[in-house]
Amino acid sequence: MKIRNFALPLAFAVLSTFAASAQSAAAQGKPVAPGIQPDNMDTSVKPGDNFYLYANGDWIKRTVIPPDRGSVGVFSVLADQSSKNTRAIIEETAKSNPAPGSNARKIADLYNSYMDEAAVESRGLAPIQPHLAAIAAIQDKKQLAHALGQSLRADVDALNNTNFHTPNLFGLWVAPGFQDSDHYAAYLLQGGLVLPDREYYLSDNDHMKAIREKYKTHISAMLKLAGFSDTDARAAKILELEHNIAEKHLSLADNEDIHKANNTWTRADFIAKAPGLDWDEYFAGANLSRQAEFTVWQPSAFTAESALVASVSLDTWKDWLAYHLIEREAGVLPKAFADESFDFFGKGLYGVPQQRPRWQRGVSVVNGLLGDAVGQIYAQRYFSPEAKAEAQAMVANIIAAFRKRIESLDWMAPATKAEAQAKLTTLYVGVGYPETWMDYSAFEVKADDLFGNFARADQFRLNYNINRLGKPVDKHQWSMTPQTVNAVNLPLQNALNFPAAILQPPFFDAKAPAAVNYGAIGSVIGHEISHTFDTEGSTFDSKGRVRNWWTEADLKHFDEATAKLAKQFDAYAPFPDVHVNGKQTIAENIADNGGLTAAFDAYHVALNGKPAPEQYGFTGDQQFFIAFAQNWGTKDREAGLRQQVLTDPHAPDEYRADEVRNVDAWYKAFNVQPGETLYLAPADRVRIW
């Protein structure tokens, strides 16, 4: 579960399910007890008709989305607190005159360079002009191939990112190999698009047509700001090129099929299978000439995009390169560029009327480029050894519950069970913070060069990843920083990360009833463990290799159960013209399904045979399910929710809360009866793990 990427600007809000309830209770002079938040509930709604509104309805009614946010959700209380804590660390560091070359100095100089708006304005277009001039000087397709290679960034994560494409022609991902998980391999993924997904270019509905017209106007405006002429005509050709690229892209749902992605190409294969692009020049420009082979995630897209390099005019490709460069760097150029970019992406795509304050954007920049440097301080200051020990104990309990569930499955053969248990045995669970930290000594940061800092950060990340190729894998390496409010499963490492920032109230509170902790953070922990056995995770063995460890009959049963769950989610529609894609969201839905049931089992074990205490008149089991549903209390702007349904492997939060309808214990806890909206007959409830 990777909720958001730091580069996406519209993730979180000041209010949250927990915070709003606490404010309401405090205003009435009532004590705020750790646990579920009854002030958020709408008990006029039958649990069996709409459990999401039952748990969150009053909060949704009274909550207003702030003008600089695309949504308000329970994750926001921690995201905002983490942002404030991180700001304090960064600003203290920036004022402390740290030693030259130290991580602290890099933090200070990066933040100060971003916050010095006057310096950015005074430099104008000067920082980007040499790069635009280099593009303008391209004279043939050979030089174009070299420039396309130079634009390569290590900016995709095929298994743990909501974004499966890069605005560059292709994206590089360095990760353990599909067959040799002990060494890092090079993966190349389709790219070339700026809009969030291929459907934004291809869909024929009026909403998408309107977005494309606005996008074309935006491209023209960005080119005009950079001093280009005849920008409307150039913008039309750029959009046409991106449309042609989008036609060749695989969908998000198809991207998640690991077997379709397992394609090893040698350097000769690129020339034979994807003619049109001068691959030798491309790899030379990308500093990958010494790499003998790659895993090509979407072969058909590579063949098609390479052909477009040959068939589309050189001038159009040069304009495409220039526009993509300008768009990528808009945030570090003069305010007119950042404002134009926000007007289209923030207001147009996400429906957000107001940009976030610059300090918040500055914190995101530092977290994005120097996350581990900040994270070391964050972990020391905000995550105690006691909190780590308590979280590790919960993880152990939920893994034990998973073991028991696997052992009791009547449809799984002993050989398959043994392989599944082996995955749990070798599973690495990182709690709070990593064991080793990123070395930033090769990343040069200057207090007076914001544009250069971003360019050097891109090159630092690319060099870091290229230098890992062929080397032994660090199975304990993290993909998140401690200050990130999120959690993740890393199937190629058979590992989980639970950063410190998510292990706080309202998700986890040592003073809260066990029912609430297991329903809240426990279901998140269970979700990530369950990813080990979802449609993606189930294709990897205990060493992280792509290998079929299932019997034919077991795999058939698993596929039938997952298809049943996908069909269940296909029926959900946040808008009359927008339905959830069950295939696209299936891995996350499986994780919710298995994680919730394992967390419930672990909660009952944690009671040690004692009765659960009631809170606010709710039994322990009721608290567990309410806490789970309150995890997902969210209020979205329409534009952002539409975008999520198209481009996110997670279903909208309302439908994630509805996962309770597949759990027998929920029916008993709330006396849910046939005829109620969420009721499923026992035979129709999806039970996978």
mmCIF file of C-alpha atoms in Angstrom, residues 16-329:
data_model
loop_
_atom_site.group_PDB
_atom_site.id
_atom_site.type_symbol
_atom_site.label_atom_id
_atom_site.label_comp_id
_atom_site.label_asym_id
_atom_site.label_seq_id
_atom_site.Cartn_x
_atom_site.Cartn_y
_atom_site.Cartn_z
ATOM 1 C CA SER A 16 -8.977 14.405 9.706
ATOM 2 C CA THR A 17 -11.380 11.896 11.130
ATOM 3 C CA PHE A 18 -9.517 11.850 14.436
ATOM 4 C CA ALA A 19 -8.743 15.555 14.652
ATOM 5 C CA ALA A 20 -12.257 16.679 13.740
ATOM 6 C CA SER A 21 -13.764 14.418 16.375
ATOM 7 C CA ALA A 22 -11.302 15.604 19.001
ATOM 8 C CA GLN A 23 -12.101 19.247 18.238
ATOM 9 C CA SER A 24 -15.826 18.569 18.432
ATOM 10 C CA ALA A 25 -15.566 16.767 21.748
ATOM 11 C CA ALA A 26 -13.269 19.398 23.200
ATOM 12 C CA ALA A 27 -15.666 22.165 22.200
ATOM 13 C CA GLN A 28 -18.392 20.435 24.206
ATOM 14 C CA GLY A 29 -16.143 20.062 27.245
ATOM 15 C CA LYS A 30 -16.016 16.274 26.898
ATOM 16 C CA PRO A 31 -12.823 14.292 27.482
ATOM 17 C CA VAL A 32 -11.282 12.820 24.355
ATOM 18 C CA ALA A 33 -10.565 9.165 25.066
ATOM 19 C CA PRO A 34 -8.212 7.173 22.853
ATOM 20 C CA GLY A 35 -10.243 4.839 20.697
ATOM 21 C CA ILE A 36 -13.004 5.069 18.121
ATOM 22 C CA GLN A 37 -14.483 8.504 17.468
ATOM 23 C CA PRO A 38 -18.278 8.348 18.032
ATOM 24 C CA ASP A 39 -18.746 12.022 17.087
ATOM 25 C CA ASN A 40 -17.803 11.082 13.539
ATOM 26 C CA MET A 41 -20.487 8.442 13.223
ATOM 27 C CA ASP A 42 -23.976 8.709 11.776
ATOM 28 C CA THR A 43 -25.868 6.089 13.721
ATOM 29 C CA SER A 44 -29.072 6.913 11.844
ATOM 30 C CA VAL A 45 -27.549 4.850 9.010
ATOM 31 C CA LYS A 46 -27.895 1.101 9.316
ATOM 32 C CA PRO A 47 -24.462 -0.565 9.458
ATOM 33 C CA GLY A 48 -25.674 -3.152 6.985
ATOM 34 C CA ASP A 49 -26.811 -0.518 4.477
ATOM 35 C CA ASN A 50 -23.755 1.730 4.405
ATOM 36 C CA PHE A 51 -21.084 0.924 6.959
ATOM 37 C CA TYR A 52 -18.801 3.682 5.655
ATOM 38 C CA LEU A 53 -21.393 6.381 6.417
ATOM 39 C CA TYR A 54 -22.337 4.688 9.682
ATOM 40 C CA ALA A 55 -18.721 5.065 10.826
ATOM 41 C CA ASN A 56 -17.925 8.431 9.194
ATOM 42 C CA GLY A 57 -21.182 10.116 8.165
ATOM 43 C CA ASP A 58 -21.307 13.011 10.635
ATOM 44 C CA TRP A 59 -17.647 13.811 10.017
ATOM 45 C CA ILE A 60 -18.284 13.898 6.259
ATOM 46 C CA LYS A 61 -21.273 16.218 6.747
ATOM 47 C CA ARG A 62 -19.398 18.795 8.781
ATOM 48 C CA THR A 63 -16.007 18.669 7.078
ATOM 49 C CA VAL A 64 -14.974 21.273 4.524
ATOM 50 C CA ILE A 65 -12.021 20.519 2.261
ATOM 51 C CA PRO A 66 -9.445 23.307 2.665
ATOM 52 C CA PRO A 67 -8.845 25.328 -0.505
ATOM 53 C CA ASP A 68 -5.293 24.016 -0.982
ATOM 54 C CA ARG A 69 -6.264 20.348 -0.760
ATOM 55 C CA GLY A 70 -7.726 17.779 -3.099
ATOM 56 C CA SER A 71 -9.083 15.624 -0.307
ATOM 57 C CA VAL A 72 -9.481 15.304 3.452
ATOM 58 C CA GLY A 73 -8.821 11.978 5.101
ATOM 59 C CA VAL A 74 -7.730 10.165 8.199
ATOM 60 C CA PHE A 75 -4.149 9.995 6.919
ATOM 61 C CA SER A 76 -4.028 13.782 6.930
ATOM 62 C CA VAL A 77 -3.773 14.201 10.701
ATOM 63 C CA LEU A 78 -0.519 12.295 10.678
ATOM 64 C CA ALA A 79 0.683 13.744 7.387
ATOM 65 C CA ASP A 80 0.187 17.279 8.680
ATOM 66 C CA GLN A 81 1.775 16.473 12.021
ATOM 67 C CA SER A 82 4.694 14.827 10.268
ATOM 68 C CA SER A 83 5.010 17.855 7.992
ATOM 69 C CA LYS A 84 5.080 20.213 10.987
ATOM 70 C CA ASN A 85 7.638 18.055 12.792
ATOM 71 C CA THR A 86 9.757 17.874 9.672
ATOM 72 C CA ARG A 87 9.496 21.619 9.150
ATOM 73 C CA ALA A 88 10.776 22.170 12.677
ATOM 74 C CA ILE A 89 13.748 19.884 11.994
ATOM 75 C CA ILE A 90 14.521 21.576 8.681
ATOM 76 C CA GLU A 91 14.182 25.146 9.945
ATOM 77 C CA GLU A 92 16.217 24.451 13.067
ATOM 78 C CA THR A 93 18.883 22.894 10.873
ATOM 79 C CA ALA A 94 18.753 25.807 8.428
ATOM 80 C CA LYS A 95 19.458 28.263 11.264
ATOM 81 C CA SER A 96 22.208 26.235 12.927
ATOM 82 C CA ASN A 97 25.103 27.003 10.539
ATOM 83 C CA PRO A 98 26.051 23.329 10.148
ATOM 84 C CA ALA A 99 29.446 22.165 8.898
ATOM 85 C CA PRO A 100 30.109 22.354 5.132
ATOM 86 C CA GLY A 101 29.497 19.059 3.365
ATOM 87 C CA SER A 102 27.419 17.579 6.201
ATOM 88 C CA ASN A 103 23.912 16.264 5.743
ATOM 89 C CA ALA A 104 22.711 19.079 7.975
ATOM 90 C CA ARG A 105 24.302 21.644 5.660
ATOM 91 C CA LYS A 106 22.682 20.009 2.639
ATOM 92 C CA ILE A 107 19.274 20.160 4.359
ATOM 93 C CA ALA A 108 19.783 23.828 5.201
ATOM 94 C CA ASP A 109 21.056 24.821 1.767
ATOM 95 C CA LEU A 110 18.342 22.924 -0.122
ATOM 96 C CA TYR A 111 15.525 24.399 1.953
ATOM 97 C CA ASN A 112 16.967 27.900 1.825
ATOM 98 C CA SER A 113 17.433 27.683 -1.939
ATOM 99 C CA TYR A 114 13.768 26.765 -2.320
ATOM 100 C CA MET A 115 12.499 29.449 0.050
ATOM 101 C CA ASP A 116 14.525 32.246 -1.623
ATOM 102 C CA GLU A 117 11.829 33.225 -4.104
ATOM 103 C CA ALA A 118 13.530 36.534 -4.926
ATOM 104 C CA ALA A 119 16.635 34.714 -6.160
ATOM 105 C CA VAL A 120 14.530 32.408 -8.332
ATOM 106 C CA GLU A 121 12.740 35.390 -9.883
ATOM 107 C CA SER A 122 15.946 37.346 -10.446
ATOM 108 C CA ARG A 123 17.523 34.504 -12.439
ATOM 109 C CA GLY A 124 14.489 34.210 -14.692
ATOM 110 C CA LEU A 125 15.029 31.725 -17.531
ATOM 111 C CA ALA A 126 18.816 31.747 -17.247
ATOM 112 C CA PRO A 127 19.082 28.332 -15.489
ATOM 113 C CA ILE A 128 17.038 26.476 -18.107
ATOM 114 C CA GLN A 129 18.278 28.294 -21.221
ATOM 115 C CA PRO A 130 21.404 26.149 -21.781
ATOM 116 C CA HIS A 131 19.246 23.013 -21.661
ATOM 117 C CA LEU A 132 16.704 24.443 -24.099
ATOM 118 C CA ALA A 133 19.543 25.558 -26.371
ATOM 119 C CA ALA A 134 20.971 22.030 -26.362
ATOM 120 C CA ILE A 135 17.601 20.669 -27.465
ATOM 121 C CA ALA A 136 17.293 23.322 -30.170
ATOM 122 C CA ALA A 137 20.744 22.342 -31.492
ATOM 123 C CA ILE A 138 19.717 18.714 -32.183
ATOM 124 C CA GLN A 139 20.200 18.162 -35.926
ATOM 125 C CA ASP A 140 19.209 14.554 -36.598
ATOM 126 C CA LYS A 141 17.552 11.477 -35.117
ATOM 127 C CA LYS A 142 20.906 10.135 -33.891
ATOM 128 C CA GLN A 143 21.427 13.221 -31.753
ATOM 129 C CA LEU A 144 17.778 12.996 -30.729
ATOM 130 C CA ALA A 145 18.310 9.429 -29.468
ATOM 131 C CA HIS A 146 21.273 10.610 -27.394
ATOM 132 C CA ALA A 147 19.203 13.462 -25.915
ATOM 133 C CA LEU A 148 16.333 11.092 -25.123
ATOM 134 C CA GLY A 149 18.825 8.890 -23.296
ATOM 135 C CA GLN A 150 20.138 11.883 -21.357
ATOM 136 C CA SER A 151 16.601 12.591 -20.184
ATOM 137 C CA LEU A 152 16.255 9.129 -18.591
ATOM 138 C CA ARG A 153 15.463 9.279 -14.884
ATOM 139 C CA ALA A 154 15.264 6.594 -12.213
ATOM 140 C CA ASP A 155 11.701 7.727 -11.539
ATOM 141 C CA VAL A 156 9.468 4.665 -11.750
ATOM 142 C CA ASP A 157 8.699 1.871 -9.312
ATOM 143 C CA ALA A 158 6.755 -0.816 -11.071
ATOM 144 C CA LEU A 159 5.509 -2.630 -7.975
ATOM 145 C CA ASN A 160 5.014 0.092 -5.378
ATOM 146 C CA ASN A 161 4.033 3.263 -7.164
ATOM 147 C CA THR A 162 0.635 4.530 -8.210
ATOM 148 C CA ASN A 163 2.292 6.028 -11.274
ATOM 149 C CA PHE A 164 3.356 3.487 -13.889
ATOM 150 C CA HIS A 165 4.726 5.932 -16.423
ATOM 151 C CA THR A 166 7.291 8.692 -16.607
ATOM 152 C CA PRO A 167 7.157 11.928 -18.624
ATOM 153 C CA ASN A 168 10.493 10.869 -20.164
ATOM 154 C CA LEU A 169 10.409 8.491 -23.126
ATOM 155 C CA PHE A 170 11.155 5.546 -20.823
ATOM 156 C CA GLY A 171 11.788 5.136 -17.104
ATOM 157 C CA LEU A 172 14.474 3.175 -15.265
ATOM 158 C CA TRP A 173 13.783 1.065 -12.198
ATOM 159 C CA VAL A 174 16.660 -0.732 -10.451
ATOM 160 C CA ALA A 175 15.498 -3.585 -8.220
ATOM 161 C CA PRO A 176 16.248 -7.247 -7.462
ATOM 162 C CA GLY A 177 16.011 -9.382 -10.583
ATOM 163 C CA PHE A 178 12.954 -11.454 -11.365
ATOM 164 C CA GLN A 179 15.071 -14.603 -11.648
ATOM 165 C CA ASP A 180 18.152 -13.579 -9.654
ATOM 166 C CA SER A 181 16.746 -11.762 -6.637
ATOM 167 C CA ASP A 182 20.174 -11.636 -5.003
ATOM 168 C CA HIS A 183 21.467 -9.015 -7.460
ATOM 169 C CA TYR A 184 20.115 -5.711 -8.740
ATOM 170 C CA ALA A 185 18.749 -5.680 -12.284
ATOM 171 C CA ALA A 186 17.684 -2.952 -14.707
ATOM 172 C CA TYR A 187 13.989 -2.624 -15.596
ATOM 173 C CA LEU A 188 12.744 -0.267 -18.294
ATOM 174 C CA LEU A 189 9.132 0.945 -18.345
ATOM 175 C CA GLN A 190 6.957 2.772 -20.859
ATOM 176 C CA GLY A 191 6.817 6.548 -20.653
ATOM 177 C CA GLY A 192 6.341 9.742 -22.599
ATOM 178 C CA LEU A 193 3.089 11.041 -21.077
ATOM 179 C CA VAL A 194 2.439 14.022 -18.832
ATOM 180 C CA LEU A 195 -1.258 13.442 -18.102
ATOM 181 C CA PRO A 196 -1.874 10.850 -15.367
ATOM 182 C CA ASP A 197 -2.882 7.903 -17.537
ATOM 183 C CA ARG A 198 -3.474 6.770 -21.104
ATOM 184 C CA GLU A 199 -7.242 7.161 -20.691
ATOM 185 C CA TYR A 200 -6.826 10.933 -20.407
ATOM 186 C CA TYR A 201 -5.652 10.875 -24.022
ATOM 187 C CA LEU A 202 -7.906 8.131 -25.377
ATOM 188 C CA SER A 203 -11.261 8.368 -23.610
ATOM 189 C CA ASP A 204 -14.017 9.785 -25.780
ATOM 190 C CA ASN A 205 -16.232 11.152 -23.003
ATOM 191 C CA ASP A 206 -16.868 14.882 -22.749
ATOM 192 C CA HIS A 207 -14.975 15.260 -19.469
ATOM 193 C CA MET A 208 -11.763 13.899 -20.976
ATOM 194 C CA LYS A 209 -12.184 15.863 -24.193
ATOM 195 C CA ALA A 210 -12.430 19.056 -22.151
ATOM 196 C CA ILE A 211 -9.283 18.149 -20.207
ATOM 197 C CA ARG A 212 -7.368 17.583 -23.445
ATOM 198 C CA GLU A 213 -8.364 21.014 -24.756
ATOM 199 C CA LYS A 214 -7.234 22.625 -21.511
ATOM 200 C CA TYR A 215 -4.027 20.629 -21.638
ATOM 201 C CA LYS A 216 -3.257 21.845 -25.146
ATOM 202 C CA THR A 217 -3.799 25.427 -23.981
ATOM 203 C CA HIS A 218 -1.521 24.749 -21.025
ATOM 204 C CA ILE A 219 1.272 23.365 -23.216
ATOM 205 C CA SER A 220 1.058 26.479 -25.369
ATOM 206 C CA ALA A 221 1.187 28.738 -22.318
ATOM 207 C CA MET A 222 4.259 26.994 -20.902
ATOM 208 C CA LEU A 223 6.103 27.232 -24.218
ATOM 209 C CA LYS A 224 5.175 30.910 -24.536
ATOM 210 C CA LEU A 225 6.523 31.643 -21.046
ATOM 211 C CA ALA A 226 9.808 30.039 -22.125
ATOM 212 C CA GLY A 227 10.054 32.322 -25.166
ATOM 213 C CA PHE A 228 8.850 29.998 -27.922
ATOM 214 C CA SER A 229 6.906 31.280 -30.932
ATOM 215 C CA ASP A 230 3.922 29.763 -32.749
ATOM 216 C CA THR A 231 3.074 27.956 -29.535
ATOM 217 C CA ASP A 232 -0.487 26.897 -30.388
ATOM 218 C CA ALA A 233 0.684 24.901 -33.410
ATOM 219 C CA ARG A 234 3.543 23.376 -31.437
ATOM 220 C CA ALA A 235 1.200 22.436 -28.592
ATOM 221 C CA ALA A 236 -1.188 20.686 -31.004
ATOM 222 C CA LYS A 237 1.646 18.550 -32.379
ATOM 223 C CA ILE A 238 2.950 17.712 -28.898
ATOM 224 C CA LEU A 239 -0.516 16.595 -27.810
ATOM 225 C CA GLU A 240 -0.892 14.528 -30.984
ATOM 226 C CA LEU A 241 2.440 12.826 -30.280
ATOM 227 C CA GLU A 242 1.461 12.049 -26.695
ATOM 228 C CA HIS A 243 -1.877 10.708 -27.938
ATOM 229 C CA ASN A 244 -0.014 8.356 -30.279
ATOM 230 C CA ILE A 245 2.222 7.234 -27.414
ATOM 231 C CA ALA A 246 -0.807 6.661 -25.174
ATOM 232 C CA GLU A 247 -2.394 4.409 -27.797
ATOM 233 C CA LYS A 248 0.553 2.054 -27.395
ATOM 234 C CA HIS A 249 0.687 2.054 -23.593
ATOM 235 C CA LEU A 250 -0.489 -0.892 -21.544
ATOM 236 C CA SER A 251 -3.253 -0.185 -19.060
ATOM 237 C CA LEU A 252 -2.593 -0.068 -15.329
ATOM 238 C CA ALA A 253 -4.432 -3.378 -14.896
ATOM 239 C CA ASP A 254 -2.251 -5.093 -17.517
ATOM 240 C CA ASN A 255 0.874 -3.573 -15.998
ATOM 241 C CA GLU A 256 0.230 -5.478 -12.788
ATOM 242 C CA ASP A 257 0.505 -8.862 -14.504
ATOM 243 C CA ILE A 258 4.050 -9.861 -13.548
ATOM 244 C CA HIS A 259 4.198 -12.641 -16.126
ATOM 245 C CA LYS A 260 3.593 -10.153 -18.938
ATOM 246 C CA ALA A 261 6.383 -7.972 -17.537
ATOM 247 C CA ASN A 262 9.002 -10.732 -17.295
ATOM 248 C CA ASN A 263 10.798 -10.032 -20.582
ATOM 249 C CA THR A 264 14.596 -10.053 -20.771
ATOM 250 C CA TRP A 265 16.024 -8.105 -23.715
ATOM 251 C CA THR A 266 19.676 -7.975 -24.677
ATOM 252 C CA ARG A 267 21.090 -4.928 -26.440
ATOM 253 C CA ALA A 268 20.618 -6.771 -29.756
ATOM 254 C CA ASP A 269 16.954 -7.391 -28.924
ATOM 255 C CA PHE A 270 16.269 -3.660 -28.728
ATOM 256 C CA ILE A 271 17.594 -3.189 -32.251
ATOM 257 C CA ALA A 272 15.655 -6.172 -33.607
ATOM 258 C CA LYS A 273 12.403 -5.830 -31.663
ATOM 259 C CA ALA A 274 12.103 -2.037 -31.384
ATOM 260 C CA PRO A 275 13.595 -0.490 -34.543
ATOM 261 C CA GLY A 276 13.369 3.243 -35.119
ATOM 262 C CA LEU A 277 15.347 4.546 -32.143
ATOM 263 C CA ASP A 278 19.149 4.483 -32.290
ATOM 264 C CA TRP A 279 19.525 2.361 -29.177
ATOM 265 C CA ASP A 280 23.311 2.602 -29.000
ATOM 266 C CA GLU A 281 23.041 6.388 -28.826
ATOM 267 C CA TYR A 282 20.132 6.170 -26.400
ATOM 268 C CA PHE A 283 22.028 3.967 -23.949
ATOM 269 C CA ALA A 284 25.174 6.077 -24.357
ATOM 270 C CA GLY A 285 23.187 9.180 -23.427
ATOM 271 C CA ALA A 286 21.706 7.358 -20.422
ATOM 272 C CA ASN A 287 25.145 6.114 -19.259
ATOM 273 C CA LEU A 288 23.953 2.530 -19.684
ATOM 274 C CA SER A 289 26.253 1.390 -22.491
ATOM 275 C CA ARG A 290 27.833 -1.255 -20.259
ATOM 276 C CA GLN A 291 24.505 -2.823 -19.283
ATOM 277 C CA ALA A 292 24.110 -6.043 -21.283
ATOM 278 C CA GLU A 293 20.431 -6.784 -20.619
ATOM 279 C CA PHE A 294 17.238 -5.264 -19.277
ATOM 280 C CA THR A 295 13.822 -6.447 -18.155
ATOM 281 C CA VAL A 296 11.382 -4.692 -20.492
ATOM 282 C CA TRP A 297 8.058 -4.342 -18.708
ATOM 283 C CA GLN A 298 5.892 -3.490 -21.726
ATOM 284 C CA PRO A 299 7.536 -4.799 -24.938
ATOM 285 C CA SER A 300 4.717 -3.654 -27.217
ATOM 286 C CA ALA A 301 5.039 -0.077 -25.940
ATOM 287 C CA PHE A 302 8.784 -0.087 -26.555
ATOM 288 C CA THR A 303 8.303 -1.308 -30.103
ATOM 289 C CA ALA A 304 5.654 1.321 -30.782
ATOM 290 C CA GLU A 305 7.424 4.253 -29.110
ATOM 291 C CA SER A 306 10.652 3.464 -30.918
ATOM 292 C CA ALA A 307 8.757 3.461 -34.215
ATOM 293 C CA LEU A 308 7.333 6.877 -33.358
ATOM 294 C CA VAL A 309 10.846 8.244 -32.930
ATOM 295 C CA ALA A 310 11.450 7.324 -36.560
ATOM 296 C CA SER A 311 8.101 8.396 -38.009
ATOM 297 C CA VAL A 312 7.399 11.683 -36.191
ATOM 298 C CA SER A 313 9.238 14.796 -37.353
ATOM 299 C CA LEU A 314 12.428 15.867 -35.630
ATOM 300 C CA ASP A 315 10.985 19.308 -34.875
ATOM 301 C CA THR A 316 8.005 17.811 -33.060
ATOM 302 C CA TRP A 317 10.251 15.609 -30.941
ATOM 303 C CA LYS A 318 12.433 18.613 -30.091
ATOM 304 C CA ASP A 319 9.354 20.578 -29.012
ATOM 305 C CA TRP A 320 8.194 17.558 -26.987
ATOM 306 C CA LEU A 321 11.575 17.388 -25.229
ATOM 307 C CA ALA A 322 11.541 21.126 -24.533
ATOM 308 C CA TYR A 323 8.008 21.140 -23.161
ATOM 309 C CA HIS A 324 8.650 18.092 -20.950
ATOM 310 C CA LEU A 325 11.771 19.759 -19.576
ATOM 311 C CA ILE A 326 9.894 22.990 -18.827
ATOM 312 C CA GLU A 327 7.026 21.115 -17.178
ATOM 313 C CA ARG A 328 9.344 18.998 -15.042
ATOM 314 C CA GLU A 329 11.235 22.048 -13.813
#
